[in-house]
Coordinates of C-alpha atoms in Angstrom, one line a residue:
Chain A
M1129 CA 42.6 -9.0 22.3
G1130 CA 42.0 -11.1 19.2
N1131 CA 44.5 -12.4 16.7
V1132 CA 45.3 -9.4 14.4
S1133 CA 46.0 -11.7 11.5
N1134 CA 42.3 -12.5 11.3
P1135 CA 40.3 -10.3 9.0
A1136 CA 37.9 -7.7 10.3
G1137 CA 35.5 -5.6 8.3
F1138 CA 32.0 -4.7 7.4
E1139 CA 29.6 -4.8 4.5
E1140 CA 26.3 -3.0 3.9
L1141 CA 23.2 -5.2 3.6
N1142 CA 20.1 -4.5 1.5
H1143 CA 17.4 -3.1 3.8
V1144 CA 14.4 -1.3 2.2
A1145 CA 13.6 1.4 4.7
D1146 CA 16.8 1.8 6.6
R1147 CA 20.3 0.6 6.6
A1148 CA 21.9 -2.5 7.8
V1149 CA 25.4 -3.8 8.1
H1150 CA 27.1 -7.1 8.8
V1151 CA 30.3 -6.6 10.8
W1152 CA 33.0 -9.2 11.7
A1153 CA 36.2 -9.1 13.7
P1154 CA 38.5 -11.5 15.5
S1155 CA 37.6 -10.3 19.0
L1156 CA 34.6 -8.7 20.7
E1157 CA 36.5 -5.5 21.3
A1158 CA 37.4 -5.3 17.6
L1159 CA 33.8 -6.1 16.6
F1160 CA 32.6 -3.1 18.6
E1161 CA 35.2 -0.9 16.9
Q1162 CA 34.3 -2.2 13.5
A1163 CA 30.6 -1.6 14.2
A1164 CA 31.4 2.0 15.0
R1165 CA 33.5 2.4 11.8
A1166 CA 30.6 0.9 9.8
M1167 CA 28.1 3.3 11.3
F1168 CA 30.1 6.4 10.6
S1169 CA 30.9 5.1 7.1
L1170 CA 27.1 5.2 6.4
M1171 CA 27.2 8.9 7.2
T1172 CA 30.4 10.0 5.5
D1173 CA 33.8 9.0 4.0
I1174 CA 35.6 8.5 7.2
S1175 CA 39.1 7.9 5.6
A1176 CA 40.1 11.6 5.8
I1177 CA 38.9 12.4 9.3
H1178 CA 41.6 13.7 11.6
P1179 CA 41.3 12.1 15.0
E1180 CA 42.2 15.4 16.7
R1181 CA 39.5 15.4 19.5
R1182 CA 39.5 12.4 21.7
H1183 CA 36.8 11.3 24.2
E1184 CA 36.2 8.4 26.6
I1185 CA 33.0 6.9 27.8
T1186 CA 32.0 4.1 30.1
I1187 CA 29.0 1.9 29.5
E1188 CA 27.5 -0.5 32.0
T1189 CA 26.9 -3.8 30.2
E1190 CA 24.0 -6.0 30.7
D1191 CA 24.2 -8.3 27.7
L1192 CA 26.4 -8.0 24.6
E1193 CA 23.6 -6.8 22.3
T1194 CA 22.5 -4.1 24.7
A1195 CA 26.2 -3.0 25.1
L1196 CA 26.6 -2.7 21.4
V1197 CA 23.4 -0.7 20.9
D1198 CA 24.4 1.5 23.9
W1199 CA 27.9 2.1 22.5
L1200 CA 26.7 3.0 19.0
N1201 CA 23.9 5.3 20.3
A1202 CA 26.3 7.0 22.7
L1203 CA 28.6 7.8 19.7
L1204 CA 25.6 9.2 17.8
F1205 CA 24.8 11.4 20.8
W1206 CA 28.3 12.7 20.9
R1207 CA 28.3 13.3 17.1
E1208 CA 25.2 15.3 17.3
T1209 CA 25.9 17.4 20.4
Q1210 CA 29.6 18.0 19.6
G1211 CA 29.2 18.4 15.8
E1212 CA 32.1 16.0 15.3
M1213 CA 32.6 13.0 13.1
Y1214 CA 34.7 10.0 14.4
S1215 CA 36.9 7.5 12.7
D1216 CA 39.2 6.1 15.4
F1217 CA 37.7 3.7 18.0
R1218 CA 39.1 1.7 20.9
V1219 CA 37.1 -0.6 23.1
R1220 CA 38.1 -2.6 26.2
W1221 CA 36.3 -4.3 29.0
E1222 CA 37.3 -3.6 32.6
D1223 CA 35.5 -4.9 35.6
G1224 CA 32.3 -5.7 33.6
L1225 CA 32.3 -2.1 32.1
L1226 CA 32.8 -1.2 28.5
R1227 CA 35.4 1.6 28.2
G1228 CA 35.2 3.2 24.8
E1229 CA 37.6 5.7 23.4
F1230 CA 36.9 7.6 20.2
A1231 CA 38.4 10.4 18.2
G1232 CA 37.5 12.6 15.4
Q1233 CA 37.1 16.2 14.1
P1234 CA 34.5 18.9 14.2
G1235 CA 32.6 20.2 11.2
Y1236 CA 33.5 17.3 8.9
P1237 CA 31.1 17.0 5.9
T1238 CA 28.3 14.4 6.4
F1239 CA 25.9 13.2 3.7
A1240 CA 23.4 11.3 5.7
V1241 CA 22.4 10.9 9.3
V1242 CA 21.9 7.7 11.3
K1243 CA 19.2 8.4 13.9
A1244 CA 19.8 5.3 16.0
A1245 CA 21.1 1.7 16.2
T1246 CA 18.2 -0.7 16.7
F1247 CA 17.7 -4.0 18.4
H1248 CA 16.0 -5.4 15.3
D1249 CA 17.5 -8.7 14.2
L1250 CA 20.5 -7.9 16.3
R1251 CA 22.7 -10.9 17.1
I1252 CA 26.3 -11.2 18.2
E1253 CA 27.7 -14.6 17.4
Q1254 CA 31.0 -16.4 17.1
D1255 CA 31.6 -18.7 14.1
E1256 CA 33.6 -21.9 14.0
Q1257 CA 36.8 -20.1 13.1
G1258 CA 36.4 -17.9 16.2
L1259 CA 35.4 -14.8 14.3
W1260 CA 32.7 -12.6 15.9
H1261 CA 29.8 -11.4 13.7
A1262 CA 27.0 -8.9 14.2
T1263 CA 24.2 -7.7 12.0
I1264 CA 22.9 -4.2 12.9
V1265 CA 19.9 -2.3 11.5
F1266 CA 20.0 1.4 11.8
D1267 CA 17.2 3.9 11.7
T1268 CA 18.2 6.5 9.1
Chain B
M786 CA 8.1 -16.4 5.3
V787 CA 4.4 -15.6 4.8
K788 CA 3.0 -17.0 1.5
K789 CA 0.1 -15.7 -0.5
T790 CA -1.9 -18.8 0.3
D791 CA -1.7 -17.9 4.0
L792 CA -3.8 -14.8 3.3
R793 CA -7.5 -14.6 3.1
K794 CA -9.0 -12.0 0.7
I795 CA -11.7 -10.1 2.6
D796 CA -12.4 -7.4 0.1
E797 CA -11.1 -6.1 -3.2
Y798 CA -8.3 -4.2 -1.4
L799 CA -8.1 -6.0 2.0
Y800 CA -6.3 -9.2 3.0
E801 CA -6.2 -10.9 6.3
I802 CA -3.7 -13.2 7.9
P803 CA -5.9 -15.3 10.3
K804 CA -5.1 -15.6 13.9
E805 CA -4.5 -19.3 13.4
F806 CA -1.5 -18.6 11.1
R807 CA 0.9 -18.6 14.1
P808 CA 0.2 -19.8 17.6
D809 CA 1.5 -16.6 19.2
M810 CA -0.9 -14.4 17.3
R811 CA -3.6 -12.9 19.6
V812 CA -5.6 -11.3 16.8
P813 CA -5.6 -11.4 13.0
A814 CA -3.5 -9.0 11.0
R815 CA -4.8 -7.1 8.0
L816 CA -3.2 -5.5 5.0
Y817 CA -4.8 -3.0 2.6
A818 CA -3.2 -3.6 -0.8
D819 CA -3.8 -4.2 -4.5
E820 CA -2.2 -7.2 -6.2
A821 CA 1.1 -5.5 -7.0
I822 CA 1.5 -4.1 -3.5
L823 CA 0.7 -7.4 -2.0
E824 CA 3.3 -9.1 -4.2
D825 CA 6.0 -6.5 -3.2
A826 CA 5.2 -7.0 0.5
L827 CA 5.4 -10.8 0.1
G828 CA 8.9 -10.3 -1.4
D829 CA 10.4 -9.1 1.9
R830 CA 9.7 -9.4 5.6
S831 CA 7.1 -6.7 6.0
I832 CA 4.2 -9.2 6.4
E833 CA 6.1 -11.3 8.9
Q834 CA 6.7 -8.0 10.8
L835 CA 2.9 -7.3 10.6
V836 CA 2.2 -10.8 12.0
N837 CA 4.6 -10.0 14.9
T838 CA 2.6 -7.0 15.9
A839 CA -0.5 -9.2 16.4
T840 CA 1.3 -11.0 19.2
L841 CA 1.5 -8.0 21.5
P842 CA -0.3 -8.2 24.9
G843 CA -3.7 -6.4 25.0
V844 CA -3.9 -5.9 21.2
V845 CA -7.5 -5.6 20.1
R846 CA -9.5 -6.6 17.0
Y847 CA -6.7 -6.8 14.4
T848 CA -3.4 -5.1 13.6
L849 CA -3.3 -3.2 10.3
A850 CA -0.9 -2.3 7.6
M851 CA -1.6 0.3 5.0
P852 CA -0.6 0.0 1.3
D853 CA 2.6 2.0 1.8
I854 CA 3.8 -1.0 3.9
H855 CA 7.5 -1.6 3.8
Q856 CA 9.9 -3.5 5.9
G857 CA 10.9 -1.7 9.0
Y858 CA 12.4 -2.9 12.3
G859 CA 9.9 -4.1 14.9
P860 CA 6.6 -3.4 13.1
P861 CA 6.5 -2.7 9.4
I862 CA 6.3 1.0 8.3
G863 CA 2.7 1.7 7.5
G864 CA 1.4 -0.1 10.6
V865 CA -1.4 0.4 13.2
I866 CA -1.5 -1.4 16.5
A867 CA -4.4 -0.7 19.0
T868 CA -4.2 -2.1 22.5
R869 CA -6.7 -2.0 25.4
H870 CA -6.5 0.9 27.8
P871 CA -5.2 0.9 30.4
D872 CA -3.5 -2.5 30.7
G873 CA -2.6 -3.1 27.1
I874 CA 1.0 -2.5 26.1
I875 CA 2.7 0.7 24.8
S876 CA 5.8 0.1 22.7
P877 CA 8.5 2.7 21.8
G878 CA 9.8 0.5 18.9
A879 CA 6.3 0.4 17.5
T880 CA 6.1 4.2 17.5
G881 CA 9.5 4.7 15.9
Y882 CA 12.6 6.8 16.4
D883 CA 11.3 10.0 14.8
I884 CA 8.4 10.6 17.2
N885 CA 5.7 12.7 15.6
C886 CA 7.4 12.8 12.2
G887 CA 4.6 14.5 10.3
V888 CA 3.4 16.8 7.6
R889 CA 2.1 20.4 7.5
V890 CA 0.5 22.0 4.5
L891 CA 0.0 25.7 3.9
V892 CA -1.8 27.2 0.9
S893 CA -1.5 30.6 -0.7
N894 CA -3.7 32.7 -3.0
I895 CA -0.9 32.8 -5.6
T896 CA -1.1 30.8 -8.8
A897 CA 1.7 28.9 -10.4
D898 CA 1.7 31.4 -13.3
E899 CA 2.2 34.3 -10.9
L900 CA 5.0 32.6 -9.0
R901 CA 6.9 31.2 -12.0
P902 CA 9.2 34.3 -12.5
H903 CA 10.1 34.3 -8.8
L904 CA 10.3 30.5 -8.2
E905 CA 14.1 30.0 -8.3
K906 CA 14.7 33.0 -6.0
L907 CA 12.0 31.7 -3.6
V908 CA 13.5 28.2 -3.5
N909 CA 17.0 29.6 -2.9
A910 CA 15.8 31.8 -0.1
L911 CA 13.9 28.9 1.5
F912 CA 17.1 26.9 1.4
Q913 CA 19.0 29.7 3.0
N914 CA 16.4 30.7 5.7
I915 CA 15.4 27.3 7.0
P916 CA 18.3 25.4 8.6
S917 CA 18.5 21.9 7.1
G918 CA 20.9 19.1 6.8
V919 CA 23.0 17.2 9.3
G920 CA 24.0 19.0 12.5
K921 CA 22.4 22.4 11.7
G922 CA 21.3 24.4 14.7
G923 CA 18.1 26.5 14.7
A924 CA 17.5 30.2 15.3
I925 CA 16.0 29.6 18.7
R926 CA 18.2 28.5 21.5
L927 CA 16.2 27.1 24.4
N928 CA 17.2 27.1 28.0
T929 CA 16.1 24.3 30.3
K930 CA 12.9 25.9 31.3
E931 CA 11.9 26.9 27.8
L932 CA 12.6 23.4 26.5
D933 CA 10.3 22.1 29.2
E934 CA 7.6 24.5 28.0
V935 CA 8.1 23.4 24.4
M936 CA 7.6 19.7 25.5
V937 CA 4.4 20.5 27.4
R938 CA 2.8 23.2 25.2
G939 CA 4.1 22.2 21.7
A940 CA 3.1 24.5 18.9
A941 CA 1.5 27.0 21.2
F942 CA 4.9 27.9 22.6
A943 CA 6.1 28.8 19.2
V944 CA 3.0 30.9 18.4
E945 CA 3.5 32.9 21.6
R946 CA 7.0 33.6 20.5
G947 CA 5.7 35.2 17.3
Y948 CA 5.9 32.1 15.1
G949 CA 2.5 31.8 13.5
S950 CA -1.0 32.4 14.7
R951 CA -3.8 30.9 16.9
E952 CA -5.5 29.8 13.7
D953 CA -2.5 27.5 12.9
L954 CA -3.1 25.7 16.3
E955 CA -6.8 25.3 15.4
R956 CA -5.6 23.5 12.2
T957 CA -3.1 21.2 13.8
E958 CA -3.8 17.6 15.0
E959 CA -4.3 17.8 18.9
R960 CA -4.0 21.6 18.5
G961 CA -0.2 21.0 18.4
A962 CA 0.1 19.6 21.9
L963 CA -0.6 16.1 23.1
A964 CA -1.9 15.9 26.7
G965 CA 0.1 13.8 29.2
A966 CA 3.6 15.1 28.4
D967 CA 6.1 14.7 31.2
P968 CA 9.4 16.4 30.6
A969 CA 10.8 14.8 33.7
A970 CA 10.7 11.5 31.8
V971 CA 12.9 12.9 29.0
S972 CA 16.7 12.2 29.6
R973 CA 19.4 14.7 29.9
H974 CA 20.9 13.3 26.6
A975 CA 17.6 13.9 24.8
R976 CA 17.4 17.4 26.1
E977 CA 20.9 18.2 25.0
R978 CA 20.2 17.0 21.5
G979 CA 16.9 18.9 21.4
S980 CA 17.7 22.2 22.8
P981 CA 19.7 23.7 19.8
Q982 CA 17.5 22.1 17.1
L983 CA 14.1 23.7 17.3
G984 CA 13.1 25.1 13.9
T985 CA 15.4 22.8 11.8
L986 CA 14.4 20.5 9.0
G987 CA 17.0 17.7 9.5
S988 CA 18.1 15.3 6.7
G989 CA 17.0 12.0 5.2
N990 CA 13.5 12.0 3.8
H991 CA 12.5 15.4 5.4
F992 CA 11.7 18.2 3.0
I993 CA 10.0 21.5 2.3
E994 CA 8.3 21.6 -1.0
V995 CA 6.6 24.4 -3.0
S996 CA 3.9 22.8 -5.1
V997 CA 0.9 23.5 -7.1
V998 CA -2.6 22.1 -6.9
E999 CA -2.7 20.0 -10.1
E1000 CA -6.0 18.3 -9.9
V1001 CA -9.1 18.6 -7.8
Y1002 CA -11.1 15.3 -7.3
D1003 CA -13.7 16.5 -4.8
P1004 CA -14.7 20.1 -5.7
E1005 CA -17.1 20.4 -2.8
V1006 CA -14.5 19.6 -0.1
A1007 CA -11.8 21.5 -2.0
D1008 CA -14.1 24.5 -2.1
A1009 CA -14.9 24.2 1.6
W1010 CA -11.1 24.1 2.3
G1011 CA -10.3 27.0 0.0
L1012 CA -8.4 25.0 -2.6
F1013 CA -8.4 25.6 -6.4
P1014 CA -6.4 24.3 -9.3
G1015 CA -3.2 26.2 -10.1
Q1016 CA -2.9 27.3 -6.4
I1017 CA 0.6 27.4 -4.8
A1018 CA 1.1 25.4 -1.6
V1019 CA 3.9 24.5 0.8
W1020 CA 4.5 21.1 2.3
I1021 CA 6.7 20.7 5.4
H1022 CA 7.8 17.2 6.4
S1023 CA 9.9 16.9 9.6
G1024 CA 9.8 15.5 13.1
S1025 CA 11.2 15.7 16.6
R1026 CA 14.9 15.7 15.6
G1027 CA 17.5 14.4 18.0
L1028 CA 15.2 14.8 21.0
G1029 CA 12.8 12.2 19.6
H1030 CA 15.5 9.9 18.4
Q1031 CA 17.0 9.9 21.9
V1032 CA 13.7 9.3 23.7
C1033 CA 13.1 6.3 21.5
S1034 CA 16.6 4.9 21.9
D1035 CA 16.4 5.4 25.7
Y1036 CA 13.1 3.6 26.1
V1037 CA 13.8 0.8 23.7
R1038 CA 16.8 0.1 25.8
D1039 CA 15.1 0.5 29.2
F1040 CA 12.2 -1.6 28.1
Q1041 CA 14.5 -4.6 27.5
K1042 CA 14.2 -5.0 31.2
A1043 CA 10.5 -4.2 31.5
V1044 CA 9.8 -7.1 29.1
Q1045 CA 11.3 -9.5 31.6
K1046 CA 9.7 -7.9 34.5
Y1047 CA 6.2 -8.2 33.0
N1048 CA 6.9 -11.6 31.5
I1049 CA 6.2 -10.6 27.9
S1050 CA 7.6 -12.8 25.2
L1051 CA 8.3 -11.2 21.9
P1052 CA 9.2 -12.4 18.4
D1053 CA 11.6 -9.3 17.9
R1054 CA 13.5 -7.4 20.6
E1055 CA 12.7 -4.1 18.8
L1056 CA 9.0 -4.6 19.7
V1057 CA 9.8 -4.2 23.4
C1058 CA 6.9 -2.9 25.4
A1059 CA 5.4 -2.5 28.8
P1060 CA 1.8 -2.3 30.1
F1061 CA 0.5 1.2 29.5
N1062 CA -0.5 1.6 33.2
S1063 CA 2.9 0.3 34.5
P1064 CA 5.5 2.9 35.8
E1065 CA 7.6 2.2 32.7
G1066 CA 4.6 2.5 30.3
Q1067 CA 3.6 5.8 31.9
A1068 CA 7.2 7.2 31.7
Y1069 CA 7.4 6.4 28.0
F1070 CA 4.0 7.9 27.3
G1071 CA 5.1 11.1 29.1
A1072 CA 8.4 11.2 27.2
M1073 CA 6.8 10.3 23.8
A1074 CA 4.2 13.1 24.2
S1075 CA 7.0 15.5 25.1
A1076 CA 8.9 14.6 21.9
A1077 CA 5.6 14.8 19.9
N1078 CA 5.0 18.3 21.2
Y1079 CA 8.6 19.3 20.4
A1080 CA 7.9 18.2 16.8
W1081 CA 4.8 20.3 16.6
A1082 CA 6.7 23.3 17.8
N1083 CA 9.4 22.5 15.3
R1084 CA 7.0 22.5 12.3
Q1085 CA 5.3 25.6 13.7
V1086 CA 8.6 27.5 13.7
M1087 CA 9.5 26.3 10.2
A1088 CA 6.1 27.3 8.9
E1089 CA 6.7 30.8 10.1
L1090 CA 10.2 30.9 8.6
V1091 CA 8.5 29.8 5.3
R1092 CA 6.0 32.6 5.6
R1093 CA 8.7 35.2 6.3
T1094 CA 10.6 33.9 3.2
F1095 CA 7.5 34.3 1.1
E1096 CA 7.2 37.9 2.3
Q1097 CA 10.9 38.6 1.7
V1098 CA 10.8 37.3 -1.9
L1099 CA 7.2 38.0 -3.0
A1100 CA 5.9 41.1 -1.2
G1101 CA 5.1 43.8 -3.8
K1102 CA 5.7 41.3 -6.6
V1103 CA 2.5 39.2 -6.3
S1104 CA -1.0 40.2 -5.2
D1105 CA -1.1 38.2 -2.0
W1106 CA 1.8 36.3 -0.6
H1107 CA 0.2 35.1 2.7
L1108 CA 0.1 31.4 3.6
R1109 CA -2.8 29.8 5.4
Q1110 CA -2.5 26.5 7.1
I1111 CA -4.7 23.6 6.0
Y1112 CA -3.6 21.1 8.6
D1113 CA -0.7 19.4 10.3
V1114 CA -0.7 15.6 10.9
A1115 CA 1.5 13.2 12.8
H1116 CA 2.5 9.9 11.3
N1117 CA 4.6 8.3 14.1
I1118 CA 2.8 8.6 17.3
V1119 CA 0.8 6.9 20.1
K1120 CA -2.6 8.3 21.0
I1121 CA -5.3 7.5 23.5
E1122 CA -8.5 7.4 21.5
E1123 CA -12.0 5.9 21.7
H1124 CA -13.2 3.5 19.0
D1125 CA -16.0 1.0 18.5
V1126 CA -14.7 -2.6 18.9
D1127 CA -17.3 -5.3 18.3
G1128 CA -20.1 -2.9 18.9
K1129 CA -18.6 -1.6 22.2
R1130 CA -17.1 1.8 22.7
M1131 CA -13.5 1.3 24.0
K1132 CA -10.7 3.5 25.1
L1133 CA -7.6 2.4 23.2
I1134 CA -3.8 3.0 23.0
V1135 CA -3.4 3.5 19.2
H1136 CA 0.2 3.2 17.8
R1137 CA 0.5 4.7 14.3
K1138 CA 3.9 4.1 12.8
G1139 CA 4.0 5.5 9.3
A1140 CA 0.3 5.9 9.3
T1141 CA -2.0 8.9 9.5
R1142 CA -5.1 9.6 11.5
A1143 CA -8.0 10.0 9.2
F1144 CA -11.0 10.9 11.3
G1145 CA -14.3 11.2 9.4
P1146 CA -17.1 13.8 9.4
G1147 CA -18.7 14.7 12.7
H1148 CA -15.8 13.6 15.0
P1149 CA -15.9 15.7 18.1
V1150 CA -12.1 16.4 18.2
L1151 CA -12.1 18.0 14.8
P1152 CA -12.1 21.8 14.6
P1153 CA -15.2 23.5 13.3
A1154 CA -13.6 24.0 9.9
Y1155 CA -13.4 20.3 9.3
R1156 CA -16.2 18.9 11.4
D1157 CA -18.6 18.6 8.5
T1158 CA -16.1 17.3 5.9
G1159 CA -13.8 15.0 8.0
Q1160 CA -10.2 15.9 8.7
P1161 CA -7.6 16.7 6.0
V1162 CA -5.1 13.9 5.5
L1163 CA -1.7 14.9 4.1
I1164 CA 0.1 12.3 2.0
P1165 CA 3.5 13.3 0.6
G1166 CA 4.9 11.4 -2.3
D1167 CA 8.4 11.4 -3.7
M1168 CA 10.0 14.6 -4.9
G1169 CA 9.5 14.0 -8.6
T1170 CA 5.8 12.9 -8.6
G1171 CA 3.3 14.5 -6.3
S1172 CA 1.5 14.6 -3.1
Y1173 CA -2.2 14.2 -2.1
L1174 CA -4.6 15.9 0.2
L1175 CA -7.3 13.4 1.2
V1176 CA -10.3 13.6 3.6
G1177 CA -11.0 11.2 6.5
T1178 CA -14.0 8.9 6.3
E1179 CA -16.6 7.1 8.4
K1180 CA -15.2 3.8 7.0
A1181 CA -11.7 4.6 8.4
M1182 CA -13.4 5.1 11.7
R1183 CA -15.3 1.8 11.5
D1184 CA -12.6 -0.4 10.0
A1185 CA -9.2 1.1 10.6
F1186 CA -9.2 2.9 14.0
G1187 CA -9.6 6.1 12.0
T1188 CA -6.4 5.6 10.1
T1189 CA -5.0 5.7 6.5
C1190 CA -1.6 5.5 4.8
H1191 CA 1.2 8.1 5.3
G1192 CA 3.2 8.3 2.0
A1193 CA 4.5 6.4 -0.9
G1194 CA 6.6 3.8 1.0
R1195 CA 10.1 2.8 -0.1
V1196 CA 10.8 0.0 -2.6
W1197 CA 14.6 0.5 -2.9
S1198 CA 17.1 0.4 -0.1
R1199 CA 19.0 3.6 0.4
A1200 CA 22.2 1.9 -0.7
Q1201 CA 20.5 0.7 -3.9
A1202 CA 19.2 4.1 -4.7
K1203 CA 22.6 5.7 -4.2
K1204 CA 24.2 3.1 -6.6
S1205 CA 21.5 3.8 -9.2
I1206 CA 21.7 7.5 -9.5
R1207 CA 24.0 10.4 -8.5
G1208 CA 22.5 13.4 -6.8
E1209 CA 23.8 15.8 -9.5
E1210 CA 22.1 13.7 -12.2
L1211 CA 18.9 13.7 -10.3
I1212 CA 18.8 17.5 -10.0
Q1213 CA 19.2 17.7 -13.8
Q1214 CA 16.5 15.2 -14.4
L1215 CA 14.1 17.0 -12.1
R1216 CA 15.0 20.4 -13.6
Q1217 CA 13.9 19.0 -17.0
K1218 CA 10.5 18.2 -15.4
G1219 CA 10.3 21.8 -14.1
I1220 CA 11.3 21.0 -10.5
I1221 CA 14.0 23.0 -8.8
V1222 CA 15.9 21.1 -6.1
R1223 CA 18.3 22.5 -3.4
A1224 CA 20.0 19.9 -1.2
G1225 CA 22.6 20.0 1.5
S1226 CA 24.1 16.7 0.3
M1227 CA 24.2 15.1 -3.2
A1228 CA 24.6 11.6 -1.8
G1229 CA 21.8 12.1 0.7
L1230 CA 19.6 13.4 -2.2
A1231 CA 20.3 10.3 -4.3
E1232 CA 18.9 8.1 -1.5
E1233 CA 15.6 9.9 -2.0
A1234 CA 15.3 9.5 -5.7
P1235 CA 11.7 9.1 -7.0
D1236 CA 12.4 5.6 -8.2
A1237 CA 13.3 4.5 -4.7
Y1238 CA 9.6 4.9 -3.8
K1239 CA 6.4 3.2 -4.6
D1240 CA 4.1 4.9 -6.9
V1241 CA 2.2 7.3 -4.6
D1242 CA -0.8 7.3 -7.1
R1243 CA -1.1 3.6 -6.7
V1244 CA -0.9 3.7 -2.8
V1245 CA -3.5 6.5 -2.6
N1246 CA -5.8 4.7 -5.0
V1247 CA -5.9 1.7 -2.7
V1248 CA -6.9 3.8 0.4
H1249 CA -9.4 5.8 -1.8
K1250 CA -11.0 2.7 -3.3
A1251 CA -11.0 0.9 0.1
G1252 CA -12.7 3.9 1.5
L1253 CA -10.1 4.7 4.2
A1254 CA -9.8 8.3 2.9
R1255 CA -11.1 10.1 -0.2
K1256 CA -9.0 12.0 -2.7
V1257 CA -9.5 15.8 -2.6
A1258 CA -6.6 17.2 -4.5
R1259 CA -3.2 16.2 -6.0
F1260 CA -0.2 18.5 -5.8
R1261 CA 2.8 18.6 -8.2
P1262 CA 6.2 19.8 -6.9
L1263 CA 7.8 22.9 -8.3
G1264 CA 10.6 23.4 -5.8
V1265 CA 12.1 21.1 -3.2
I1266 CA 14.4 21.8 -0.2
K1267 CA 16.2 18.7 1.2
G1268 CA 18.6 18.4 4.1

C-alpha cells in the first residue's frame, strides 16, 4: 500500500457533454478507491451513506486502464441492480486479479446517473513524486 | 487543435477538413455549421474528434458532423460515420452508451386553450404514472423468455401486450424492430439491468413534454400529417436504459482486444471497432440491435402510459383526448442502409451518434403516410425553448447519408450548469414563462437548464438552410417531466 501521508483526492473537470474527473492517490489501490468515490460523488452526496451492505468482486486484469473501467462499470452494475449507493471501497491485487470490496446502503437519494465509465482520454500515470493520476470521462 | 484555416468552406453552411489535414485520415470530414457554431466547435475538441472518425477502416466518402456538434468521447455528438458493408468497421463507442436513445411524438385534437384548465393536473398525473428518475422500476417485469422477445420484436412486443396499436408500429422507424437482433450476444449483466426497467424514462436529459404547435412553416406537409397551430402534442425522449448502457460497456471493453487482433490503429481507445463481418462485429451488431429493440419497446410502453394518463385526466372534460403517433426516431444507432457513393449504389454500415435519419420523399422504407412527403424528423430542444418537427429531403439522401441533426447540443458542462442555477430557481423561472416542470431531482434538473444548450432555432436553421431537412412546425413546451 502507498504512503498514507501522501494526499489523495479528486476534482471534477469541465467536459461539455458528459462528466470527467481527475483522480490522484499515493498507490494504485488507493487510486482505484478514489476513482470509485469520485464516480459516486457525481451521483449523490456520499458523505452520509451508511456502509451497511458489503460486497466483494473479482476482476481479471489485462491492463491498468481496462481494470479501472471494469471496476467502475461493475460498481455501476451493482448500483443499478441492487438499488444501492456506495461510499466505502477497498481494492487489492492478488495473483494478478483485482479484488474489490465495496459497501453502501439501499434506497439512498441520487440526483444524477452515471451510465458508464469510458476509455476516452483514459490514462493512468505516476508522477515524479510517486503519486498516481487518472483522468476518467463518464457517460452521463 | 484544429484551426479555422485548416477548414475549407464548401457551401454557406458546410465546411470540410481535407483528407490531407492528418496522415491517418482515410476520407475528408465535414461539418454543417454557421459561423457561430463553427467558432464554438473550434473552442473545444469536437472537430479533432470528428477528424478521428475519418481514420476508421472502411469509412467511405466523408464523415459528418451536424450543427448540434459537441465534444463527446470517441466521436463527437452529432456525428455520422458510414463504412463499407460487409468489411468496414462497426464501432460500439461510435454508437454510444444509450443505444437507440430517441424521440417519439404523439399529437392530439385538443387545443392549448382547451387543455389549460387541466394542464397542472395532467402534468402531475404524468409524473406519477410514468416511472422516472434513477433506479425506478417499470410496471412490466420481464422473465428471461419475455426479455428475449422484447429484444427481437421491439415495439411489437409491447403492442401485443396492450400497449398501443399497430398504427404506432407503422409510424416508428424500422417499425420498432431492427432486423438482426441476437439476444444471445447480450450479457447476463445487461439482461439483469434491463429486465426490471421496461417502460421507464430514466434520468439525465430524458423527458416527457406536453407542448403546443406554436408555428407551422410548411402548411402543405403539416396538413398532410394532421398538424395545426394551437394543437397539443406529447414528446417522449428516452432510450434503452441500463440494458443498452451495459451492452455498450461490454463491447467497448471486449473490442479492446479485437483492435489488436485485426491490427487496427486508433487515435482514441473509445473508438474501438472490429470489421462488421468478423465474429466480434457480428456479435456487437446482434447485441446493439437487441438493445435498440428494447428502446423501441420502452418508448412504446411509455406512449401508452401517456395515453392512459390523458384518458384518466381529460376524459369527459375535453372533446377528444386521444393521442395519435406522428413518428418515433432513433438518434444513437447503427443501420445497414443503401446509399449512392460516387454514383454507385452501395450497402453501408451507417453509425449515427446524436444524429437523426432524415429520409426524403419516395424512399421505399417509409410507410405510405410519409412516402410522398419524406419522413418526419423530431428535434427536441431544451425545456424552456421549443422543439421542431422537420421533414427529410432528397438533399440529405444525396449529401449526408439521409441524416440530419438530433437536438440543440450542449454548450455548458453539467458541472457548470449546476453551479449557475439551482433547480428550484429554474422551476420558478420556467413557471413565469408558463411552463410547468416536475422533476425527480433538483440538482439533476439544473444540469438540464436551457442555458446549458445551444439555441435550437439556430441549429435547426442550419440544417433547414443547408437543405438536410425542412422545417414543418415548431412546438413550445407547456409541461415537462424530468427524471
